[in-house]
Short mmCIF file of C-alpha atoms in Angstrom, two decimals:
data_model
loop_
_atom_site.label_atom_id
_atom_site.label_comp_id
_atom_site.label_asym_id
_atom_site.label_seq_id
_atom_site.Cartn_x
_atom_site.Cartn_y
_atom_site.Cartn_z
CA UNK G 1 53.28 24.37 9.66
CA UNK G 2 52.94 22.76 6.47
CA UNK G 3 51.13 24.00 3.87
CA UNK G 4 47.33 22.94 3.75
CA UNK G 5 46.17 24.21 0.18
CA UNK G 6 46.61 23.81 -3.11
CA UNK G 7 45.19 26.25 -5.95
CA UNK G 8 44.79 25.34 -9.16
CA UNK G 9 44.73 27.28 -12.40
CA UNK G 10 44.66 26.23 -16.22
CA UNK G 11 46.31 28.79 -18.90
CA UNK G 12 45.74 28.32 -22.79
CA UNK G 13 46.35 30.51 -25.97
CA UNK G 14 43.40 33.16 -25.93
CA UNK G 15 44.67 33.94 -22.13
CA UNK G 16 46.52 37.71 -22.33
CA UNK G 17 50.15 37.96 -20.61
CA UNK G 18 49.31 40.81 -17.98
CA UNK G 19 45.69 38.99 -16.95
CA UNK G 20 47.64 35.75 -16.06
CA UNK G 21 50.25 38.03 -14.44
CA UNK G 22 47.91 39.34 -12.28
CA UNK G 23 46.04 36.07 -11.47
CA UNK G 24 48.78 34.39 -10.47
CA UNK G 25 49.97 37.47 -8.01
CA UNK G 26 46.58 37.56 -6.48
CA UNK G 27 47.90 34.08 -5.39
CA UNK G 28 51.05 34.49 -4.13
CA UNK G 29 50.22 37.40 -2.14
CA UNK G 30 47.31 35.54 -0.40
CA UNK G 31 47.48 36.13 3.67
CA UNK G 32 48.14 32.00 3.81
CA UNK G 33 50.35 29.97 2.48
CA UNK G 34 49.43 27.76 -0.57
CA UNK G 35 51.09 26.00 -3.04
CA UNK G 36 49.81 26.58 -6.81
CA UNK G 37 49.43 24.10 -9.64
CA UNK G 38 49.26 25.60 -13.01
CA UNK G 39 48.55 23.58 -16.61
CA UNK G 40 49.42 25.20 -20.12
CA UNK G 41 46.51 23.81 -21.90
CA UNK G 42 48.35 23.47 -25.55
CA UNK G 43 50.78 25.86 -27.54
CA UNK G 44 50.91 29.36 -26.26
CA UNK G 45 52.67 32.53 -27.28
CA UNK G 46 56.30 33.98 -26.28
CA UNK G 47 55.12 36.70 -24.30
CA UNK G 48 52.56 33.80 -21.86
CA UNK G 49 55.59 31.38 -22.05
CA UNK G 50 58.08 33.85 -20.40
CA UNK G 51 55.89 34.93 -18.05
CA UNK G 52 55.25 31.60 -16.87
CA UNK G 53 59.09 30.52 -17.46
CA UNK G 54 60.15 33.66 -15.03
CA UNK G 55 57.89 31.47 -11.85
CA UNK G 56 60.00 28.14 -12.48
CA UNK G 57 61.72 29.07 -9.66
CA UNK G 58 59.11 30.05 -6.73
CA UNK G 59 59.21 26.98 -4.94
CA UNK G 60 55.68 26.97 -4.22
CA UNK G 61 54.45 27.64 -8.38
CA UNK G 62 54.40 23.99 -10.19
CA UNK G 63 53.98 23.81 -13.68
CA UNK G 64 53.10 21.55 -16.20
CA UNK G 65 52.38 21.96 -19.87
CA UNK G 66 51.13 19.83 -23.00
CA UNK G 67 51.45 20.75 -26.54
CA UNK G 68 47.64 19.55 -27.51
CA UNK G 69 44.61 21.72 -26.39
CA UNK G 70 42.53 19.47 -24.46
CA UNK G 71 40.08 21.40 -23.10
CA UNK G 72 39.38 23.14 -19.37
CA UNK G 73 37.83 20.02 -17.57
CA UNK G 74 41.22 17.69 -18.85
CA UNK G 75 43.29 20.40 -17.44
CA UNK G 76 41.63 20.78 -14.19
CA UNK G 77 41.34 16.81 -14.49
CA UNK G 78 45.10 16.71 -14.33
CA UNK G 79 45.73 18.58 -11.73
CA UNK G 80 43.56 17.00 -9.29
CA UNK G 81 45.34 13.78 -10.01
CA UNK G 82 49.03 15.52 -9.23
CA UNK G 83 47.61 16.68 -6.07
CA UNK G 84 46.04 14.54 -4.60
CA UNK G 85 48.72 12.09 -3.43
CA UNK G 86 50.44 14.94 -2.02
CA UNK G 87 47.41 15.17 0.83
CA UNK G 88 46.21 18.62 0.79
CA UNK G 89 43.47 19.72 2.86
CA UNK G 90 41.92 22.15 0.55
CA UNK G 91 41.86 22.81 -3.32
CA UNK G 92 41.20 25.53 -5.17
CA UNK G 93 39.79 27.05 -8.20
CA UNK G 94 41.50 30.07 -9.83
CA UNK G 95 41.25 31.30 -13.46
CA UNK G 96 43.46 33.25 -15.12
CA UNK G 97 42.09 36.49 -16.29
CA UNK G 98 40.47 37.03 -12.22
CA UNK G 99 41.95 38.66 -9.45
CA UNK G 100 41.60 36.65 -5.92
CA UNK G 101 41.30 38.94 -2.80
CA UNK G 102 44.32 38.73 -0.58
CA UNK G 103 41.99 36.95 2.41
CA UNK G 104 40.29 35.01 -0.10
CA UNK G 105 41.87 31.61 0.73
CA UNK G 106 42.09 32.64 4.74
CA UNK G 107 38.07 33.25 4.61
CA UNK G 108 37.36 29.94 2.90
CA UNK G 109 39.55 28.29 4.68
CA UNK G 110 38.25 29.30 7.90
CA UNK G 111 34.55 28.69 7.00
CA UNK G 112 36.13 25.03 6.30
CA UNK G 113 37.62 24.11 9.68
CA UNK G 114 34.75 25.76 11.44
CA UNK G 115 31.61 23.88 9.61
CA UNK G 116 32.87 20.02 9.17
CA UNK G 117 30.06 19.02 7.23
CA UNK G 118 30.49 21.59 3.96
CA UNK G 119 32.17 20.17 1.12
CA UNK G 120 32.34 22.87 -1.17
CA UNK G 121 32.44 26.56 -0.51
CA UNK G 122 31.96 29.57 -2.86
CA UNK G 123 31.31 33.38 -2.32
CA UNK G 124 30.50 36.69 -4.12
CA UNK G 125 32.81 38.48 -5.96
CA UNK G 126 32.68 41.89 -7.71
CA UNK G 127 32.52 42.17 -11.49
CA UNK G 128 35.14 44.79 -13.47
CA UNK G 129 35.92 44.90 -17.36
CA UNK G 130 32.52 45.92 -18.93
CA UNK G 131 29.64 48.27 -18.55
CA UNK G 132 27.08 45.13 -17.84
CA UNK G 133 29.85 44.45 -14.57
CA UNK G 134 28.03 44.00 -11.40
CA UNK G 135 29.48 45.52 -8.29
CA UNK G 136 28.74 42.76 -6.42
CA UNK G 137 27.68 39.27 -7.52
CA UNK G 138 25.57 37.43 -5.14
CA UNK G 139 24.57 33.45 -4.59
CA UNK G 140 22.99 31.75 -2.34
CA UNK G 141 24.27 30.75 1.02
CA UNK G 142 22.82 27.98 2.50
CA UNK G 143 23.04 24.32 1.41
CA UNK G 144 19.11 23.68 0.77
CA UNK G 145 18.70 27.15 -1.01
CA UNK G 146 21.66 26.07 -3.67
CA UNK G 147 19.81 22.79 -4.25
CA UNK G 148 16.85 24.72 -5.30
CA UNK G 149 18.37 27.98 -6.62
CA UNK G 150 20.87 24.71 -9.17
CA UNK G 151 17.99 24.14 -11.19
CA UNK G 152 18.37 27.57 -13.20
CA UNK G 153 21.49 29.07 -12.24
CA UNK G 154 24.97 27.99 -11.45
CA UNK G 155 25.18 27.90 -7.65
CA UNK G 156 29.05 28.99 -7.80
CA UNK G 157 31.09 31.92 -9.45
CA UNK G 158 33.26 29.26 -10.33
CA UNK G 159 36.78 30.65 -9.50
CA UNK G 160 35.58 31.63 -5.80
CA UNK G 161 35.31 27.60 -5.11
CA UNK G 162 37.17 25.60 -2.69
CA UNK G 163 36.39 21.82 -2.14
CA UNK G 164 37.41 19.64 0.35
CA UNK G 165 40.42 17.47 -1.17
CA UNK G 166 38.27 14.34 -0.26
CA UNK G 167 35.53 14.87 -2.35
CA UNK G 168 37.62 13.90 -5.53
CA UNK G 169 38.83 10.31 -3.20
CA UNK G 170 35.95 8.82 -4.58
CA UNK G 171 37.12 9.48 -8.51
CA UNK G 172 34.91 12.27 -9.17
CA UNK G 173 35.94 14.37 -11.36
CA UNK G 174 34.93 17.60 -14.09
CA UNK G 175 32.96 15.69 -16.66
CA UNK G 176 35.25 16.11 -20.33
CA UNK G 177 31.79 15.33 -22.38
CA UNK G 178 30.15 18.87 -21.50
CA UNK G 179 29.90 21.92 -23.85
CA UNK G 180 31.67 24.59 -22.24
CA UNK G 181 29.61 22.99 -19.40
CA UNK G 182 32.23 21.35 -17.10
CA UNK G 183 31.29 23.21 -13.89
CA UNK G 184 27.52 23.10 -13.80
CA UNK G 185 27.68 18.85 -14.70
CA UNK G 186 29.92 18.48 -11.65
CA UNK G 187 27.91 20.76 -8.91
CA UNK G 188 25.22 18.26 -10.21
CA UNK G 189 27.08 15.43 -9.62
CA UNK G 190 28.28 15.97 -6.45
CA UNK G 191 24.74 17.27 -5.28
CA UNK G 192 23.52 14.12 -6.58
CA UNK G 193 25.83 12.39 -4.31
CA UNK G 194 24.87 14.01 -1.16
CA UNK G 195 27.99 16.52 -1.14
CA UNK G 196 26.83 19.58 1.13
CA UNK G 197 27.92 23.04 -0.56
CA UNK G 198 27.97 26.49 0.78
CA UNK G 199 28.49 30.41 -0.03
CA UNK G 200 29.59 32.67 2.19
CA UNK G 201 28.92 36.86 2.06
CA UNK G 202 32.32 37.72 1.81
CA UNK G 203 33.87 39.60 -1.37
CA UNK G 204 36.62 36.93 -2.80
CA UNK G 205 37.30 37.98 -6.26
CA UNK G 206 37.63 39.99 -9.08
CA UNK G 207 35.83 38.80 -11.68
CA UNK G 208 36.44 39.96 -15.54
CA UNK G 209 33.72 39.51 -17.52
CA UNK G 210 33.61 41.28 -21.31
CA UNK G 211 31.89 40.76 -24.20
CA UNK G 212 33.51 38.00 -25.13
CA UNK G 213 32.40 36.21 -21.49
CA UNK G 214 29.10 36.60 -23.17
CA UNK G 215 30.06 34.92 -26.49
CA UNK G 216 31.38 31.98 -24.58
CA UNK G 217 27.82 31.92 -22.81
CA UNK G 218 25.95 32.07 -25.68
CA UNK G 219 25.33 29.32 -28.68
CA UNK G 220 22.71 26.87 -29.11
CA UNK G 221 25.05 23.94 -28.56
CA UNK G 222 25.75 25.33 -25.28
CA UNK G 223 22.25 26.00 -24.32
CA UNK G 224 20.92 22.64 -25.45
CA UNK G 225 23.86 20.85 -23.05
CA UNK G 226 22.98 22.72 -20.39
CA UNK G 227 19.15 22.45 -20.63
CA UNK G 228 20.37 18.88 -20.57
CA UNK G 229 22.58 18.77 -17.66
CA UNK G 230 19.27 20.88 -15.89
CA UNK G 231 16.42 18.57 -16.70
CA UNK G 232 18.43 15.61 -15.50
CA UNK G 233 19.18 17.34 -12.50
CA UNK G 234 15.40 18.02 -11.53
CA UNK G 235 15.03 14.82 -11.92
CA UNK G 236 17.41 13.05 -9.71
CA UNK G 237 16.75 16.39 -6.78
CA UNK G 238 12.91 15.76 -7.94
CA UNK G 239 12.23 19.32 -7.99
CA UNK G 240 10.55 19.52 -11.21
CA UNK G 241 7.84 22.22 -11.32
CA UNK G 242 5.85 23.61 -13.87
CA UNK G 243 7.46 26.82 -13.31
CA UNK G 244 10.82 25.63 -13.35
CA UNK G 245 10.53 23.97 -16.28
CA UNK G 246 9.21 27.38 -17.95
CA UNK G 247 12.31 29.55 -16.55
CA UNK G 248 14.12 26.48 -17.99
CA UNK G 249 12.93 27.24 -21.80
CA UNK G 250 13.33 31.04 -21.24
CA UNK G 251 17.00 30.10 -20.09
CA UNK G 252 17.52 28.08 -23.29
CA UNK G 253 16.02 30.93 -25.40
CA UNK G 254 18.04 33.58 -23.84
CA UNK G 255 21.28 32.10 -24.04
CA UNK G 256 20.91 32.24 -28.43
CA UNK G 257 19.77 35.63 -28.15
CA UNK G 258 21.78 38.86 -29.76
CA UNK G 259 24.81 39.94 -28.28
CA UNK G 260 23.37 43.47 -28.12
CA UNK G 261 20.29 41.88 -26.10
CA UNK G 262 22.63 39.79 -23.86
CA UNK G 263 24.09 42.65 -22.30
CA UNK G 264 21.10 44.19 -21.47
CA UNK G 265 19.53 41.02 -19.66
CA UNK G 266 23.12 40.78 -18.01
CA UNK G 267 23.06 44.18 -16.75
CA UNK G 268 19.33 44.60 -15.30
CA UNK G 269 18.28 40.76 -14.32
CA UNK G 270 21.10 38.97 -12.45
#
């Protein structure tokens, strides 16, 4: 049977050796076959480049590399172009400091085949690398309830998602103009565009999250992009609500907030 899936995974010079290791194991011990697409996001270190060098020979491990950072959504960009001509079924997120579940792909997968209409499919995962982890991370399951629940959260732990290789036929792709935003702008897009998503209540993934996920989270340029990207979104969905539109300041406010504060929020109100 040939092989229906392709993952794909983006690697640049803050990513450590063993966490990339360990990602990319996760996904060659899956219980299905799949073929995985990796980009080296500009100059790395020795120790990353041997690691990757030692996979040029799995025949199912392709890699490709450029020597200028461009950024996560050019990288995931890129790959989605190399695929697609090659007509997989599926594709995949992965990032490389998580651990996939070895029935991660099988579960998705599976979902996929059995409910025609979904386009994009996430799931819950369980947090590990900090005392603000959550032992398991939830979202919301049905289509209509990830419309609404958009507005103020991400409706994906990103890495958990698998889409439908003909969703990108029509030239969507990450948007490169985001802050650190790239995932939430394209849910928004495609749910614009009539794209039907889905979670399902099945533990997929590790997920490492530290301080310095937090850091990444935090920043007033990031928090003005994505009060953006969340204002035009109520819009288009025309869900605007008085009480949306106060969570949505509170959101802004709490993503410039201390570190120190940040972790407590994280640990007691997700």
């Amino acid at each position: 049977m040939s092989i229906r899936h392709a993952v794909i995974m983006c690697v640049y010079k803050n990513d450590k050796e063993q966490d990339i290791k360990l990602a990319i194991e996760s996904i060659i011990n899956q219980s299905i076959k799949n073929h995985l697409y990796i980009y080296i996001d500009g100059v790395v270190n020795n120790k990353v480049k041997d690691l990757l060098g030692g996979y040029s020979s799995n025949r199912n491990i392709f890699i490709f590399e450029s020597e200028i950072n461009h950024g996560l959504a050019y990288g995931l960009n890129f790959l989605i172009d190399k695929i697609l001509p090659c007509k997989y079924d599926y594709i995949s997120r992965m990032d490389s400091d998580d651990i996939s579940l070895p029935d991660r792909l099988f579960l998705q997968e599976k979902f996929l085949d059995m409910n025609k209409s979904i386009d994009v499919i996430g799931g819950y995962c369980t947090e590990f690398g900090s005392e603000f982890a959550l032992k398991v991370k939830k979202v919301p399951l049905e289509h209509n309830d990830i419309v609404n629940y958009s507005a103020l959260r991400c409706p994906f732990i990103h890495p958990t998602v698998m889409f439908r290789s003909r969703v990108f036929d029509s030239n969507i792709r990450y948007p490169v103009n985001t802050y650190y935003s790239e995932d939430l702008a394209l849910w928004y897009i495609l749910l614009a565009n009539g794209y039907k998503f889905a979670n399902i209540p099945e533990i997929l993934l590790k997920y490492r999250i530290t301080e310095d996920t937090l850091f990444r989270r935090k920043g007033f340029f990031k928090a003005k992009c994505e009060a953006v990207l969340r204002w035009d979104y109520m819009k288009k969905m025309k869900i605007i609500s008085p009480m949306k539109c106060t969570m949505l300041i509170i959101k802004m406010i709490s993503q410039i907030l201390p570190i120190f504060i940040l972790k407590v929020l994280y640990k007691k109100y997700r």
